[in-house]
Coordinates of C-alpha atoms in Angstrom, one line a residue:
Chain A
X1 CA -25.1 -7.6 -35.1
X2 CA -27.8 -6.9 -32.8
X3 CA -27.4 -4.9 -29.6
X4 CA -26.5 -6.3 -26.9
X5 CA -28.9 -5.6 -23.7
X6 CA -28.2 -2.8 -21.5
X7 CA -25.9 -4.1 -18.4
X8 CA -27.9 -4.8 -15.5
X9 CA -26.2 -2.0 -13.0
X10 CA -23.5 -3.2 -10.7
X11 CA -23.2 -2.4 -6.9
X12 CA -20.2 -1.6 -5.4
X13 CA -20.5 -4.5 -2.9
X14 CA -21.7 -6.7 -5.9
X15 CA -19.5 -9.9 -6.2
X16 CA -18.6 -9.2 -9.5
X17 CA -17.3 -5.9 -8.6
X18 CA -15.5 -7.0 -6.0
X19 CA -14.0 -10.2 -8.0
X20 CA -13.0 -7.4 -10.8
X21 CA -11.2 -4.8 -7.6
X22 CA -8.8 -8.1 -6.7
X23 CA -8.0 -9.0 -10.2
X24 CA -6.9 -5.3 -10.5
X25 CA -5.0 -5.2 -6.9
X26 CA -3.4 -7.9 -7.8
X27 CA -2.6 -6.6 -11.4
X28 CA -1.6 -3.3 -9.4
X29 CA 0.9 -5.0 -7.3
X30 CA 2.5 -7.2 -9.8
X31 CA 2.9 -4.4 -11.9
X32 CA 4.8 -2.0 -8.9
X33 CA 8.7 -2.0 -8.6
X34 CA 8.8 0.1 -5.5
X35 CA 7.1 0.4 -2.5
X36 CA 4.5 -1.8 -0.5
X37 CA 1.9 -4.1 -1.3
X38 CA -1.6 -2.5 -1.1
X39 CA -4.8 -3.8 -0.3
X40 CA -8.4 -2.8 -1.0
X41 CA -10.3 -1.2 1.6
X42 CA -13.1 0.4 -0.8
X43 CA -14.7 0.1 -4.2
X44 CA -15.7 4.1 -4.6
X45 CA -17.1 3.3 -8.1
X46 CA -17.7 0.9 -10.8
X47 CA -19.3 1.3 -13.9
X48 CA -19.8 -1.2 -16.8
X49 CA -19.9 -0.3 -20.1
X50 CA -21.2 -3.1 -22.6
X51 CA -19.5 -4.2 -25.9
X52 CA -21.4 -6.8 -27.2
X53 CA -22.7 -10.1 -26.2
X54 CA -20.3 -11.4 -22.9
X55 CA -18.0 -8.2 -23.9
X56 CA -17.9 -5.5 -21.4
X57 CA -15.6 -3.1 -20.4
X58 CA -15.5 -2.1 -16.4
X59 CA -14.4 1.2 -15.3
X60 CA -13.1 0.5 -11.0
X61 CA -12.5 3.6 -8.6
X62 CA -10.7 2.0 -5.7
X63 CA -9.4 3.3 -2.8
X64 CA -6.5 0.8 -1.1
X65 CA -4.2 1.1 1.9
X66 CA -0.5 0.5 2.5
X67 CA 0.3 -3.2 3.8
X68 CA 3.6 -3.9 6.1
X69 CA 4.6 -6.6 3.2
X70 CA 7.2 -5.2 0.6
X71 CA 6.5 -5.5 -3.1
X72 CA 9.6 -7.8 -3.6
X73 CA 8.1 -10.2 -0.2
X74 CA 7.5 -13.1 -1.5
X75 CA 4.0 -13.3 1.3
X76 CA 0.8 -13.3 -0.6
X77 CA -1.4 -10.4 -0.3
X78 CA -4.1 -12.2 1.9
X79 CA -1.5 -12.5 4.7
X80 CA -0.1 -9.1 4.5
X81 CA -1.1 -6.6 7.2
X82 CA -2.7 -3.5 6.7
X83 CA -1.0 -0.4 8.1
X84 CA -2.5 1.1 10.9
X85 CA -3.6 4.4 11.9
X86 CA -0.9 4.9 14.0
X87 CA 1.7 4.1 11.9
X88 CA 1.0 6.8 9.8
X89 CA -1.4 5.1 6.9
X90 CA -0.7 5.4 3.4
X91 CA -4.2 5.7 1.1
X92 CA -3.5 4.8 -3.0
X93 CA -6.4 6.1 -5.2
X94 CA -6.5 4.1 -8.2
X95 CA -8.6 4.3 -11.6
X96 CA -8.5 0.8 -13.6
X97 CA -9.7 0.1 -16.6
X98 CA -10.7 -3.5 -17.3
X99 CA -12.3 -5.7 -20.2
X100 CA -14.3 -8.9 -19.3
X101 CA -14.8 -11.0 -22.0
X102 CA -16.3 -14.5 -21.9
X103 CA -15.9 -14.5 -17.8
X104 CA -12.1 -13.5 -18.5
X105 CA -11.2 -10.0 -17.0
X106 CA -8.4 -8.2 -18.2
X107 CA -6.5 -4.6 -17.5
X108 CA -6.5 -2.7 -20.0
X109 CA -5.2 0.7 -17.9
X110 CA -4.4 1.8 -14.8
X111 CA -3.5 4.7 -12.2
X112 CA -2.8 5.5 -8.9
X113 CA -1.8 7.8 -6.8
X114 CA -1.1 7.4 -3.2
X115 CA -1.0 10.1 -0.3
X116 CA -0.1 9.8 3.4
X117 CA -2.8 10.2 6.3
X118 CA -2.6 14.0 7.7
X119 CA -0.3 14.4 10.0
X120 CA -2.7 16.6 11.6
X121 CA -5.6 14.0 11.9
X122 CA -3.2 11.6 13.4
X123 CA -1.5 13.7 16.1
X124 CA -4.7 14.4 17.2
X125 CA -5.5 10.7 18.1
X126 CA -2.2 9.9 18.6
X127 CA 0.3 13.2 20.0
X128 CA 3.1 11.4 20.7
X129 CA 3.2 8.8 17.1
X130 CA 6.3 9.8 14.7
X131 CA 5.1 10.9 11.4
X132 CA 6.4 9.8 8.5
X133 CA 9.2 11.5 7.0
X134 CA 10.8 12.5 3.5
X135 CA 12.8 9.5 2.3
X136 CA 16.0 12.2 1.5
X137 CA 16.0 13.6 5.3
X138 CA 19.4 13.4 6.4
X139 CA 18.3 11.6 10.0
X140 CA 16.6 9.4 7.8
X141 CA 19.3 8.5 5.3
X142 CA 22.2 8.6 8.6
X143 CA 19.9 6.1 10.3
X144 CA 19.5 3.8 7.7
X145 CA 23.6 4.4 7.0
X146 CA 24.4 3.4 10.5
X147 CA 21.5 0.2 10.7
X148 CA 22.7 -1.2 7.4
X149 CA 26.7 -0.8 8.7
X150 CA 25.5 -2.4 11.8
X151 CA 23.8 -5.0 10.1
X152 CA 26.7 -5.9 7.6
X153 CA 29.2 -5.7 10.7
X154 CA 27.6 -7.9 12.6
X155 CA 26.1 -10.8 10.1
X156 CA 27.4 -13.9 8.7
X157 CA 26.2 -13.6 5.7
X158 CA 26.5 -11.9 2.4
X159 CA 27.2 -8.3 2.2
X160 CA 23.5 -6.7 2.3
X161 CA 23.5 -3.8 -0.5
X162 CA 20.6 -1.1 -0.4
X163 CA 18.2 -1.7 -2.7
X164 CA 15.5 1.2 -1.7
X165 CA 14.0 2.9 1.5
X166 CA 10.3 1.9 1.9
X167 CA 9.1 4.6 4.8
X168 CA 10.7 6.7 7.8
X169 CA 9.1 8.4 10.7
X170 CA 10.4 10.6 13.3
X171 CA 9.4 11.1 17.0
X172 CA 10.2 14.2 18.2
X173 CA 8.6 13.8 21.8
X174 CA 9.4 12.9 24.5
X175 CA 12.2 11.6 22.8
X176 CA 13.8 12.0 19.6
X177 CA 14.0 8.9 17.5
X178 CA 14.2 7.8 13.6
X179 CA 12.3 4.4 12.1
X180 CA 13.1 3.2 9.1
X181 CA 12.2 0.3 6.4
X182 CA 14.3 -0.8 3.7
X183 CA 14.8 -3.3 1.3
X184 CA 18.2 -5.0 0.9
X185 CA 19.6 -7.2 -1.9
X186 CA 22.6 -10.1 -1.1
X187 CA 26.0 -9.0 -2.9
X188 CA 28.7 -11.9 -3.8
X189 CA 30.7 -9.8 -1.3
X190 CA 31.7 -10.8 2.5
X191 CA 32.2 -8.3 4.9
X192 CA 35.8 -8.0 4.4
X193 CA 36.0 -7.5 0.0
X194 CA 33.0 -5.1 0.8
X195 CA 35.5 -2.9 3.3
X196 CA 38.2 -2.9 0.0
X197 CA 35.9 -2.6 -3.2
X198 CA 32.0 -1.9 -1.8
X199 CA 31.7 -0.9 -5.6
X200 CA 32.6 -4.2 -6.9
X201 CA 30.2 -6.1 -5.0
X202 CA 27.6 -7.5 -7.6
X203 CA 24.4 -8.5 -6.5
X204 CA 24.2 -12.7 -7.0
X205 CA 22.7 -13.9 -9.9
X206 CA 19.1 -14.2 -10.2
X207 CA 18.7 -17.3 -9.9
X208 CA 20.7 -17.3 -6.5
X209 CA 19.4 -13.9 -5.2
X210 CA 18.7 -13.2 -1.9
X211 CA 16.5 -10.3 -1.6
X212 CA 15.3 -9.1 2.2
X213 CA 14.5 -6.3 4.3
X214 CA 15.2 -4.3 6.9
X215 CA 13.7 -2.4 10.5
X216 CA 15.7 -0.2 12.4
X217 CA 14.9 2.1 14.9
X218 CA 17.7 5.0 16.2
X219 CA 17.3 6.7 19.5
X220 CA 18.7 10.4 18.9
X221 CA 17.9 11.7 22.5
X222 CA 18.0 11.3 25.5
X223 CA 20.8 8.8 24.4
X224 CA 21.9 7.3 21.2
X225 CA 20.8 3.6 20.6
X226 CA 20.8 1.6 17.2
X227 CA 18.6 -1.5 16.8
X228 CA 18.4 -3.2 13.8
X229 CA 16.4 -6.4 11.9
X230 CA 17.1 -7.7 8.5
X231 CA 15.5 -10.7 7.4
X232 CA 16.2 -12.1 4.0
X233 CA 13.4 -13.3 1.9
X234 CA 15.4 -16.3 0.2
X235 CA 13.3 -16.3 -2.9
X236 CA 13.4 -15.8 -6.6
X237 CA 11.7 -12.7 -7.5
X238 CA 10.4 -12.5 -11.3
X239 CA 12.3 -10.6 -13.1
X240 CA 9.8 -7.7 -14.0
X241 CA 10.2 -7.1 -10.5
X242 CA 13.8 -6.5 -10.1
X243 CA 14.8 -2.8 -9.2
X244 CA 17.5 -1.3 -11.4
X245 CA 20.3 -0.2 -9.1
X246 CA 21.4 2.1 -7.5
X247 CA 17.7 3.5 -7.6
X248 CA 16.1 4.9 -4.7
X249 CA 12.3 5.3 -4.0
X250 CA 11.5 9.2 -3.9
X251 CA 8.2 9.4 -3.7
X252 CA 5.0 7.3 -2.5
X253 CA 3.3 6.2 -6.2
X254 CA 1.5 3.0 -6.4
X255 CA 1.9 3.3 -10.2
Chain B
X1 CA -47.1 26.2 16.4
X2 CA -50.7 24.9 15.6
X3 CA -50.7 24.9 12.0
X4 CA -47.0 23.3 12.2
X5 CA -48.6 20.6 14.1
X6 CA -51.4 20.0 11.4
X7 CA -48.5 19.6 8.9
X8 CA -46.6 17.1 10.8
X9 CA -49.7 14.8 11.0
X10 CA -50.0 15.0 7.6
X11 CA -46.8 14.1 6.5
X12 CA -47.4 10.8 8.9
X13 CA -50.4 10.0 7.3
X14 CA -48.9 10.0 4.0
X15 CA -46.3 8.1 5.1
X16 CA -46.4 4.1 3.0
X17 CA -46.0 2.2 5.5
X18 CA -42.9 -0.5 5.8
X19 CA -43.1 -4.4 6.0
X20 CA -42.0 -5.5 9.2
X21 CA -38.6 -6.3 9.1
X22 CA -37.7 -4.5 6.1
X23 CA -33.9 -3.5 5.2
X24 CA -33.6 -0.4 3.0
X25 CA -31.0 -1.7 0.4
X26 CA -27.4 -0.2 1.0
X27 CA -26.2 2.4 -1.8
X28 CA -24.2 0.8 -4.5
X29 CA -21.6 3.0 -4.6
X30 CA -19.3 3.8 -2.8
X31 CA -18.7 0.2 -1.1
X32 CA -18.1 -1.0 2.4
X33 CA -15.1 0.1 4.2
X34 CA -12.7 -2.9 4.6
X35 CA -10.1 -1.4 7.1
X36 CA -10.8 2.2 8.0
X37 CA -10.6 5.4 6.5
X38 CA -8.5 8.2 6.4

């Protein structure tokens, strides 16, 4: 078999790059159980390594950023928001590993990592933005306690079971307050058979699943205040991407 | 300072000069930032 020509060297900012970045995003996402959606914000590197004739292999660096949009929200990518600055950004470095063959690209690997902005960078633009917290803080885990309670208390509809929490942050000053995120799955439970058996609640059948999520933001001091949002995403989620429960997100990997 | 002089001029005058309106292509790697960075 003859050899195939050298690759003609791609840019980062080359279409084809950037085609190859959101088939990987994409892949990235639809492979993640936990978490957020991210989004790219830079190709860092790309280099192509040639098989044979319309055979290459692509190597991707990518660096993306956090999005506001769940992994189990049913919202495209393209309409998910990017975290800001302020809200503490989350950076996921990634290394894929893709085939193209005859214009079809493929993943062969990939890993990511993800890390938080530094708390110091961001107090120094921003001295008085909560910083994210750890997931098993007690303020965090009495907060989202005390939203979901509310929630369920209040609601009409099924009993909302915890599926995972997504972020917290804390404000300190000037005054002390807990945010939270979580995702929430519907239970065949009402409010009332959750009070007797909350164990026996099952979450609905997949086909009937009501998966959601949920803000809340606690004021600690000067004065306690709970406020709370849940909205229910009222779609079918594949099932590769159901979370096994009861299984809660520790940490902030992408992979 | 005048011999540091006589080198600056030189290194003018070797200088190729540009086409008007020329564009030095951007580095291909890393790419453009899409949000911001951190």
């Amino acid at each position: 078999v003859p050899a195939a020509p050298p690759p003609a060297p791609l840019g980062c900012d080359d279409p084809e790059a950037e085609a190859a970045a959101e088939f990987a995003v994409n892949y990235i996402n639809g492979h993640s159980r936990h978490g957020y959606k991210f989004a790219l914000n830079r190709i860092d590197n790309v280099r192509v390594v040639s098989q044979g004739l319309n055979n290459d292999i692509m190597f991707l660096e990518l660096d993306l950023l956090e999005t506001t949009c769940h992994i189990l929200s049913p919202t495209p990518l393209a309409n998910c928001t990017v975290r800001s600055f302020t809200q503490h950004a989350v950076e996921g470095d990634c290394d894929v590993k893709l085939q193209k063959l005859n214009g079809k690209l493929s993943v062969l690997a990939s890993k990511c990592h993800s890390h938080a902005d530094s708390s110091e960078d961001l107090l120094q633009m921003c001295p008085d933005c909560p910083l994210l917290a750890s997931l098993n803080n007690t303020e965090v885990l009495a907060t989202v306690t005390a939203a979901l309670n509310d929630h369920n208390s209040k609601s009409t509809e099924p009993y909302l079971r915890l599926l995972e929490i997504g972020r917290a942050r804390i404000q300190y000053h000037p005054v002390h307050s807990v945010f939270v995120e979580f995702a929430v799955a519907a239970t065949n439970c009402s409010l009332g058979e959750a009070k007797e058996n909350v164990e026996g609640c099952q979450l609905l059948p997949e086909d009937q699943s009501n998966f959601g999520f949920c803000t809340a933001s606690r004021l600690i001091r000067p004065s306690e205040d709970l406020s709370v949002d849940c909205q229910l995403y009222g779609h079918q989620v594949p099932h590769h991407m159901l979370p096994s429960l009861p299984e809660y997100s520790t940490g902030q990997d992408t992979s | 300072p005048v011999a540091k002089r006589a080198v600056a001029e030189a290194v003018q005058h070797d200088k190729v000069p540009r086409p008007v309106g020329f564009v030095p292509p951007p580095p291909p790697c890393p790419g453009k930032i899409r949000h911001f960075r951190i």
